[in-house]
CSV table of C-alpha atoms and ligand atoms in Angstrom, one decimal:
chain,number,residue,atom,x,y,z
A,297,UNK,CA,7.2,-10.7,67.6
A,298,UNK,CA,6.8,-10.6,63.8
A,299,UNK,CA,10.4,-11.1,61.9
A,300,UNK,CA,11.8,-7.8,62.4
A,301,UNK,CA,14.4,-9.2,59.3
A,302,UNK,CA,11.6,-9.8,56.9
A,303,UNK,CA,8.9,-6.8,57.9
A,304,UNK,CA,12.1,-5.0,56.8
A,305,UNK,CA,12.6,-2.7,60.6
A,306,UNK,CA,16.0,-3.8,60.9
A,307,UNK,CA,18.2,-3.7,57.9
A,308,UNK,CA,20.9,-5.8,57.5
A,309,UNK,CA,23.8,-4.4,55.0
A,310,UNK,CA,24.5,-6.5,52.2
A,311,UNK,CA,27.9,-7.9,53.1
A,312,UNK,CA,26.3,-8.7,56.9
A,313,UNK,CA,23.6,-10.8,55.4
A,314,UNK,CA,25.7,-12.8,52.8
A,315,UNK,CA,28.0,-13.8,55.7
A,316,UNK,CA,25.8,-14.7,58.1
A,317,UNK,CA,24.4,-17.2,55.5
A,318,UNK,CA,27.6,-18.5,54.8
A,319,UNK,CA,28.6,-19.1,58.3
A,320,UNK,CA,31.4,-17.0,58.2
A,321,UNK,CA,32.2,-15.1,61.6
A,322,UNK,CA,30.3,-11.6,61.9
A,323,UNK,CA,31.3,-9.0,64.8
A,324,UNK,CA,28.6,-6.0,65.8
A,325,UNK,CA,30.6,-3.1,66.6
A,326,UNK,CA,28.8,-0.4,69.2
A,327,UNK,CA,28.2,3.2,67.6
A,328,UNK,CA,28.0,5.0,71.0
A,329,UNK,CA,31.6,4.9,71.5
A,330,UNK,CA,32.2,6.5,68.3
A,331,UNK,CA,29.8,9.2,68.4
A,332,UNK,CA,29.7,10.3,72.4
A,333,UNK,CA,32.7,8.1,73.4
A,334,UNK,CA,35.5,9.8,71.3
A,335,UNK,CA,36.6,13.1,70.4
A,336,UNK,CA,35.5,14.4,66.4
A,337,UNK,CA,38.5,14.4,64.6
A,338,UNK,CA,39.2,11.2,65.2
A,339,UNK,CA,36.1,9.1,65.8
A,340,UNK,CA,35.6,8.3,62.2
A,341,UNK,CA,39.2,7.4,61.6
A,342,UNK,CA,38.9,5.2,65.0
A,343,UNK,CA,35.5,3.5,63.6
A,344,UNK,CA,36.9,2.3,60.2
A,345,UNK,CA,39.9,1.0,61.6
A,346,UNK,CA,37.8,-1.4,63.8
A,347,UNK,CA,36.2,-2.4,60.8
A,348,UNK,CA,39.3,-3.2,59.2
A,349,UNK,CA,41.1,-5.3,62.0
A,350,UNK,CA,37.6,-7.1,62.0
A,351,UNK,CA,38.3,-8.2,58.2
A,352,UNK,CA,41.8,-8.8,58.7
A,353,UNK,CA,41.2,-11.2,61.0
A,354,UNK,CA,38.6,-13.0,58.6
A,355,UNK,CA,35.3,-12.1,60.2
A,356,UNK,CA,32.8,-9.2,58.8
A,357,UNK,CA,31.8,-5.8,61.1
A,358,UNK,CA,28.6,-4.9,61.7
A,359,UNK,CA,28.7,-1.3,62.9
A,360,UNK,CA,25.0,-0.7,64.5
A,361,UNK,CA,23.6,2.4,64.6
A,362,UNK,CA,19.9,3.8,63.7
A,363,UNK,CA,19.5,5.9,61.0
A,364,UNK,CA,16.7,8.4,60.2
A,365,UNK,CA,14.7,6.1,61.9
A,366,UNK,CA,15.5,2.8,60.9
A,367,UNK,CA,18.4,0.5,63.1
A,368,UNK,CA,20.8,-0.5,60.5
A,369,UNK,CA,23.4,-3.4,61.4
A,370,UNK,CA,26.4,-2.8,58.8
A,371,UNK,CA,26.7,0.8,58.5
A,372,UNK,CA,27.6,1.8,54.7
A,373,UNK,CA,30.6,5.1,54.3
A,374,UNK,CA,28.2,7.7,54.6
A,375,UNK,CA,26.1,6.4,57.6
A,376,UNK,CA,29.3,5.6,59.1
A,377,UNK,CA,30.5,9.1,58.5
A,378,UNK,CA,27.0,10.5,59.8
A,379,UNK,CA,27.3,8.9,63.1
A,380,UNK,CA,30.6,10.1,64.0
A,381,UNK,CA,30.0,13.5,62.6
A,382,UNK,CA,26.3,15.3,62.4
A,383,UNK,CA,25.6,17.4,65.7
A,384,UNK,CA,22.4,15.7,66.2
A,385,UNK,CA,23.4,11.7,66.4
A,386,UNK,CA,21.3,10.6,69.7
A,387,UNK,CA,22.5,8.7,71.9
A,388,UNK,CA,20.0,5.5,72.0
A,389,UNK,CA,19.8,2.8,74.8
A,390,UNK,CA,17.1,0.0,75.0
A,391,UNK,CA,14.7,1.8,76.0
A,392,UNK,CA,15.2,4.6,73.0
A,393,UNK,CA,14.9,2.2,69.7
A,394,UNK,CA,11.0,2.4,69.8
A,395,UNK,CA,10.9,5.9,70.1
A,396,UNK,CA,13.5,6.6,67.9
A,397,UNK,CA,12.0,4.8,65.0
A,398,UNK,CA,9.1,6.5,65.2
A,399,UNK,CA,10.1,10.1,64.9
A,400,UNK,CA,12.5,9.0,62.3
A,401,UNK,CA,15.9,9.9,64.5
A,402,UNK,CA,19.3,9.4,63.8
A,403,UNK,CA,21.2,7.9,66.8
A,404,UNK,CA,23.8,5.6,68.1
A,405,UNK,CA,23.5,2.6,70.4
A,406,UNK,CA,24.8,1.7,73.2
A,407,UNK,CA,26.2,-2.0,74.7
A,408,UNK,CA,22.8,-2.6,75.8
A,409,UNK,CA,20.7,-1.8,72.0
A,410,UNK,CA,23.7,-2.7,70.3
A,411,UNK,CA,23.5,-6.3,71.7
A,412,UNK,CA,19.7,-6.7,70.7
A,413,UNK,CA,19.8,-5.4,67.3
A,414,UNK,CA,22.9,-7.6,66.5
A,415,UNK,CA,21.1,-10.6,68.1
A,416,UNK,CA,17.7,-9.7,66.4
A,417,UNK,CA,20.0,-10.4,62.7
A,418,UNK,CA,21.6,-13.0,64.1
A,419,UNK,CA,24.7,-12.1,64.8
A,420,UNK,CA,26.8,-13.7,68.2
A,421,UNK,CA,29.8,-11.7,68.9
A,422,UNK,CA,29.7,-8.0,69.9
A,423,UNK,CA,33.1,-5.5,70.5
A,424,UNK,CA,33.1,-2.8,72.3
A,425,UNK,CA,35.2,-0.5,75.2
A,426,UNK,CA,33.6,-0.3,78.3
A,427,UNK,CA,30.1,-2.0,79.4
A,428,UNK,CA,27.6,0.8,81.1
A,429,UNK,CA,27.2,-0.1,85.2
A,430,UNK,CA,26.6,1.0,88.3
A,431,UNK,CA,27.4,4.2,88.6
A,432,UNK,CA,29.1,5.4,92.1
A,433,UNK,CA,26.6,7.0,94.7
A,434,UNK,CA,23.5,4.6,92.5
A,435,UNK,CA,22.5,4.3,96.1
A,436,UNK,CA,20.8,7.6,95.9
A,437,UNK,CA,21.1,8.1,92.0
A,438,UNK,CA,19.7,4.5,91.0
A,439,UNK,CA,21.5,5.0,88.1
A,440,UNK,CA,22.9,1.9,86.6
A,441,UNK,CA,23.1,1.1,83.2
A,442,UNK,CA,20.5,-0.5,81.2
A,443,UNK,CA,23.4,-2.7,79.7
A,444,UNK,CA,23.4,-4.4,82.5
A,445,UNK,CA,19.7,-6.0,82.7
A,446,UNK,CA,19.9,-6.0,78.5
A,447,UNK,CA,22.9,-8.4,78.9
A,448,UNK,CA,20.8,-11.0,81.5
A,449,UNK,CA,18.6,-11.0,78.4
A,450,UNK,CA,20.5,-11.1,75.2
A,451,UNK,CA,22.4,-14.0,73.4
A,452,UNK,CA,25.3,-12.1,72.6
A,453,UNK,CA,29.4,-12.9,73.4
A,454,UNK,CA,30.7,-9.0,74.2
A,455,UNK,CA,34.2,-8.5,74.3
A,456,UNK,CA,34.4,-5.6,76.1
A,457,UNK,CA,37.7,-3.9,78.4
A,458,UNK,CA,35.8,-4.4,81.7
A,459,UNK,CA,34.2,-1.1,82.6
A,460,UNK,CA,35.2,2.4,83.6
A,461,UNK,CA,36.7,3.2,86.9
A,462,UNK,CA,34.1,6.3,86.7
A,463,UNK,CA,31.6,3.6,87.6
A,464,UNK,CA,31.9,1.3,90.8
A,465,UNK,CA,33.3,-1.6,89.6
A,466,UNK,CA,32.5,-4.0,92.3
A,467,UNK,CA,29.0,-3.3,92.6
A,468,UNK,CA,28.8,-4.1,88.6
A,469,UNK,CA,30.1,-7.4,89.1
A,470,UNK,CA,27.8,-7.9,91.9
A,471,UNK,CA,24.9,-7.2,89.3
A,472,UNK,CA,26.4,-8.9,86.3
A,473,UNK,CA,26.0,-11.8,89.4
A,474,UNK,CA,22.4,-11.0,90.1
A,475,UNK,CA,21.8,-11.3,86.5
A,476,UNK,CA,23.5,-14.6,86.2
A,477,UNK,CA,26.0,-13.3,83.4
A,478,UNK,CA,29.5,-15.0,83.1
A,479,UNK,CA,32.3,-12.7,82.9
A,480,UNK,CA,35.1,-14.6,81.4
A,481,UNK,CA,38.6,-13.0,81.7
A,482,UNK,CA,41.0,-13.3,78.7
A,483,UNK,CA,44.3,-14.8,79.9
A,484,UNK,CA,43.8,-12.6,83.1
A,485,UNK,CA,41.9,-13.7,86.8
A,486,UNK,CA,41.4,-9.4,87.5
A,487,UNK,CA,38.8,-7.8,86.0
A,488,UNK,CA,40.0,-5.3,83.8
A,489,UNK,CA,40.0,-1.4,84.6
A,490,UNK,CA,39.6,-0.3,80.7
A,491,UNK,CA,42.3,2.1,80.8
A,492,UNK,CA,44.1,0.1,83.7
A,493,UNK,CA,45.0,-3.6,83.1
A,494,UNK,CA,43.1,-4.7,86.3
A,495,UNK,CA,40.6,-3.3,88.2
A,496,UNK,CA,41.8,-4.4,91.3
A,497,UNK,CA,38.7,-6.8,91.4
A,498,UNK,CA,39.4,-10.6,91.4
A,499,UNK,CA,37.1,-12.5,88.7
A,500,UNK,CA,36.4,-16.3,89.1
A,501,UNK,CA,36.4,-17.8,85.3
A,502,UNK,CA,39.5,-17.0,83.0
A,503,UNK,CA,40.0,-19.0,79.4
A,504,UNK,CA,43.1,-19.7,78.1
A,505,UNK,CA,41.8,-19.6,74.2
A,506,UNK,CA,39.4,-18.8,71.8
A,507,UNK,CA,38.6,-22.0,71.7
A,508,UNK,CA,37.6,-22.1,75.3
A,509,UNK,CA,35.3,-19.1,74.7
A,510,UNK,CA,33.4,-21.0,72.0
A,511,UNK,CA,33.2,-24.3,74.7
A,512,UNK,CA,31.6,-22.1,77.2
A,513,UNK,CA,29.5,-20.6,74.6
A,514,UNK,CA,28.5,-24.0,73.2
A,515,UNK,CA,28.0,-25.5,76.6
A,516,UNK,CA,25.9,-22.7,77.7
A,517,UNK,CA,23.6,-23.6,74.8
A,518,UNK,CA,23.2,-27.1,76.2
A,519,UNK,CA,21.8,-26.5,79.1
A,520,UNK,CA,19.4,-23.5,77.8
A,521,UNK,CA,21.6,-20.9,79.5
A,522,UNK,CA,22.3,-19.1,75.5
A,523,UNK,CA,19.5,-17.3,76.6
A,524,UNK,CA,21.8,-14.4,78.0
A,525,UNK,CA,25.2,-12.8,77.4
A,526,UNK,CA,28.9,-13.8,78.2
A,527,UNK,CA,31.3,-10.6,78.9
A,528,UNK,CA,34.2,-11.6,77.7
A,529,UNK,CA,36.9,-9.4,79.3
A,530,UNK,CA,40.2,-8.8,77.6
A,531,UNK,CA,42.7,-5.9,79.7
A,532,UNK,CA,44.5,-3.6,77.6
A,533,UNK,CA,48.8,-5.0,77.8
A,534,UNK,CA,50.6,-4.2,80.7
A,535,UNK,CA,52.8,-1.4,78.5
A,536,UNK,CA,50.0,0.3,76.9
A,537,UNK,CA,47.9,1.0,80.2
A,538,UNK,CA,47.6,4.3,81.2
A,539,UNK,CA,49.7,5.6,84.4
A,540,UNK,CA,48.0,4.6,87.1
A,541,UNK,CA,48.7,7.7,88.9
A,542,UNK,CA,47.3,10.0,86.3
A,543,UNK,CA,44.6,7.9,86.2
A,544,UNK,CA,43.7,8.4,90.1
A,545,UNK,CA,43.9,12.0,89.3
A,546,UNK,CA,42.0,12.8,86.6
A,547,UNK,CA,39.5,10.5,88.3
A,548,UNK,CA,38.9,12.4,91.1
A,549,UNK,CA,39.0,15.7,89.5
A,550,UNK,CA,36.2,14.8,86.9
A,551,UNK,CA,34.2,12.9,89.7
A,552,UNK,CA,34.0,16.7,91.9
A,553,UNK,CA,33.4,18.3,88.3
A,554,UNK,CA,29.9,15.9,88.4
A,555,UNK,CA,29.0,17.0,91.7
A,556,UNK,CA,29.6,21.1,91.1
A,557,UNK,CA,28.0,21.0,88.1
A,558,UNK,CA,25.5,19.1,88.5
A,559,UNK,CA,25.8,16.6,85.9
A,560,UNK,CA,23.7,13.4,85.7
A,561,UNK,CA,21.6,10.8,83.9
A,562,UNK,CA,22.7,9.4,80.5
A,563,UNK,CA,25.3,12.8,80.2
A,564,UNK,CA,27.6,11.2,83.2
A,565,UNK,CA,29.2,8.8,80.8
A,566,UNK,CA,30.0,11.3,77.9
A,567,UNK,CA,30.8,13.8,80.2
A,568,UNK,CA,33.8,11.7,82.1
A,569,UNK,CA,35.0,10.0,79.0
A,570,UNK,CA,35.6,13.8,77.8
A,571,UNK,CA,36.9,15.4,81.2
A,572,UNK,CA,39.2,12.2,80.7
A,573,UNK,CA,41.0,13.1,77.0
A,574,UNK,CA,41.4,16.7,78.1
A,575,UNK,CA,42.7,16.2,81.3
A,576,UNK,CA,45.5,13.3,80.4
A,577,UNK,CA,46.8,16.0,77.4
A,578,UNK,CA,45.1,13.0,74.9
A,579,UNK,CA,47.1,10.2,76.6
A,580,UNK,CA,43.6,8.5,77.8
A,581,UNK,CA,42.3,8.8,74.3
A,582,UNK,CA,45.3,7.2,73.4
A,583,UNK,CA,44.8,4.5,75.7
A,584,UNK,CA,40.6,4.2,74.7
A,585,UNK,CA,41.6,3.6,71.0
A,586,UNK,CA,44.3,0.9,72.1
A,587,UNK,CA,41.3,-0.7,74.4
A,588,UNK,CA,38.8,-0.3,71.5
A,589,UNK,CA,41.3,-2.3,68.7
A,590,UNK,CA,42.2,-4.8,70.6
A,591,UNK,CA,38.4,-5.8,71.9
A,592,UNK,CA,37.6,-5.6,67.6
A,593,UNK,CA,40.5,-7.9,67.3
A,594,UNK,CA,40.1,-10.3,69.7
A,595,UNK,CA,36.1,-10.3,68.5
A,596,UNK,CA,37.2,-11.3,65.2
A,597,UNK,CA,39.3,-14.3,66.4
A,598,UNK,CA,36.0,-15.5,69.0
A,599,UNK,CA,33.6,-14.6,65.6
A,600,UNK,CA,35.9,-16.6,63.7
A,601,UNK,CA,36.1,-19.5,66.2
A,602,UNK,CA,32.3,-20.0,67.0
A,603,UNK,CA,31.2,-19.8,63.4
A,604,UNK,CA,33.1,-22.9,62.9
A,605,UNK,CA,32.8,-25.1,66.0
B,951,PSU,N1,31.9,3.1,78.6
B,951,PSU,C1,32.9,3.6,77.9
B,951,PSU,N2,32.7,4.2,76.7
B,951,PSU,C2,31.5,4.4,76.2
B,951,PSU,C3,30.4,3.9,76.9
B,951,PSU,C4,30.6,3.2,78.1
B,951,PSU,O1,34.0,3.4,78.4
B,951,PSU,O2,31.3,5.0,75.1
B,951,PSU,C5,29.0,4.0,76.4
B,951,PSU,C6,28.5,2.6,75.9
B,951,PSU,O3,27.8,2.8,74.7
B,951,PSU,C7,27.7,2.1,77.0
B,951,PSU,C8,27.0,3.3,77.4
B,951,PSU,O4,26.7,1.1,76.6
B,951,PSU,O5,28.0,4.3,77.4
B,951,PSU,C9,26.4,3.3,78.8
B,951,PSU,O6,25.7,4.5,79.0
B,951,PSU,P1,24.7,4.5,80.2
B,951,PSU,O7,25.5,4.5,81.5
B,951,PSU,O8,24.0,5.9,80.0
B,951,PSU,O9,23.7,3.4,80.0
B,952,MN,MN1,22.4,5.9,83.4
């Protein structure tokens, strides 16, 4: 591979590069979310505020996105403003960066081209919502999420809310298994259900600390297992959680909605997260920007933790 840095594919934003030379904690922050995750409106509003509980936890953001062609990791106003606004932002996993380049697009990327990009500059933590999975009937679909198989693959520590309950939730741990991915759980033993506080699904590994986050990280690298990601998962608080009732039901609504219309592919995702906003009266949005802030700030503290140990 020549130096994607250097040959000047990837550029890194001023700010990004100074701090990753100084050692000082850096956290990637996912685009998709902003631009196919979250209503317009209040996307843009959503995205700077990540960046700022990054910084006010003494760590720098490095929203990733690619733009007209070229991935960028630090995103400057306008970009940033770009991505959550302009009709025509793509949405760009793995297997879209290549592509994308080459025809000179403007997209975002997801968990699983977030994580290489940030990894390609350097960078070791990663926020975001929800990881992609396995989607429910992926028996007949095979649709599962390329985050999945990019995580086996990438050096990254992605603090993420668990995933959706749109997706089945215990056959994505089963494949985070296959991959050989740890999934850490922040203070919790249940894997969290992103707008729920658990998923319902038991998880084997939770850490205390920050601190414990970077041993794991650091012992990882020891034995030549930092070839991969951790999923670090930190549930939303018990009082901020969306009613699990409501919940049930707007699930099941949106999930007939997929079937009648005939909705599939990489539009699934977008498609639910919306149903989801209009159906709770904006109570799940509510919820997804809660989700969103605390992964950003919990991030910073890992960012701030590893860079020093
Ligand atoms: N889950 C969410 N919100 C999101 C996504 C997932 O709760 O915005 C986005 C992320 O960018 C994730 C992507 O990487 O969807 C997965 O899409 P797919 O299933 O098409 O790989
Ligand atoms: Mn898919």
């Amino acid at each position: 591979m020549s130096d994607p840095l250097s040959s000047g594919a990837v550029i890194v934003h001023d700010e990004v590069q100074q701090a990753l030379h100084d050692g000082v904690g850096v956290v990637a922050l996912e685009s998709t979310l902003i631009a196919h995750g979250l209503p317009r409106g209040q996307n843009l509003d959503v995205a700077e505020q990540l960046e700022k509980i990054v910084r006010n936890t003494g760590a720098v953001p490095a929203t990733i996105a690619v733009i007209d062609g070229k991935p960028h990791i630090g995103l400057d106003g306008s970009s940033l403003a770009r991505i959550a606004q302009e009709d025509d932002v793509a949405k760009l996993s793995i297997r879209d960066l290549g592509p994308a380049m080459a025809t000179r697009r403007t997209g975002a990327t997801t968990v699983a081209s977030t994580s290489h990009l940030a990894a390609v500059a350097g960078i070791k933590v990663f926020a975001t919502g929800g990881l992609g999975g396995v989607h429910r009937e992926a028996r007949d679909s095979w649709d599962e999420s390329a985050d999945l198989a990019a995580l086996a693959r990438t050096p990254m520590i992605v603090v993420c809310a668990g995933v959706k309950s749109i997706l089945d939730v215990s056959a994505t741990l089963e494949r985070l298994e296959s991959h050989g991915v740890p999934v850490l759980g922040y203070q919790t033993s249940q894997f969290p259900g992103f707008y729920l506080r658990s998923s319902g699904q038991p998880i084997d590994w939770t850490v205390s600390s920050t601190e414990q986050v970077a041993e794991v990280h650091t012992a990882m690298g020891h034995l030549g297992l930092g070839d991969r990601a951790i999923v670090l998962a930190n549930p939303i608080a018990a009082k901020d959680q969306l009613d699990p009732t409501l919940h049930d039901r707007v699930l099941h609504s949106g999930l007939a909605l997929l079937t009648s219309r005939r909705i599939t592919g990489k539009d699934v995702t977008p498609f639910l997260l919306d149903h989801f906003h209009t159906s709770t009266g904006g109570e799940s949005l509510r919820v997804n920007i809660r989700v969103v802030e605390g992964n950003a700030a919990l991030a910073a503290e890992v960012a701030v933790q590893v860079a020093s140990s």
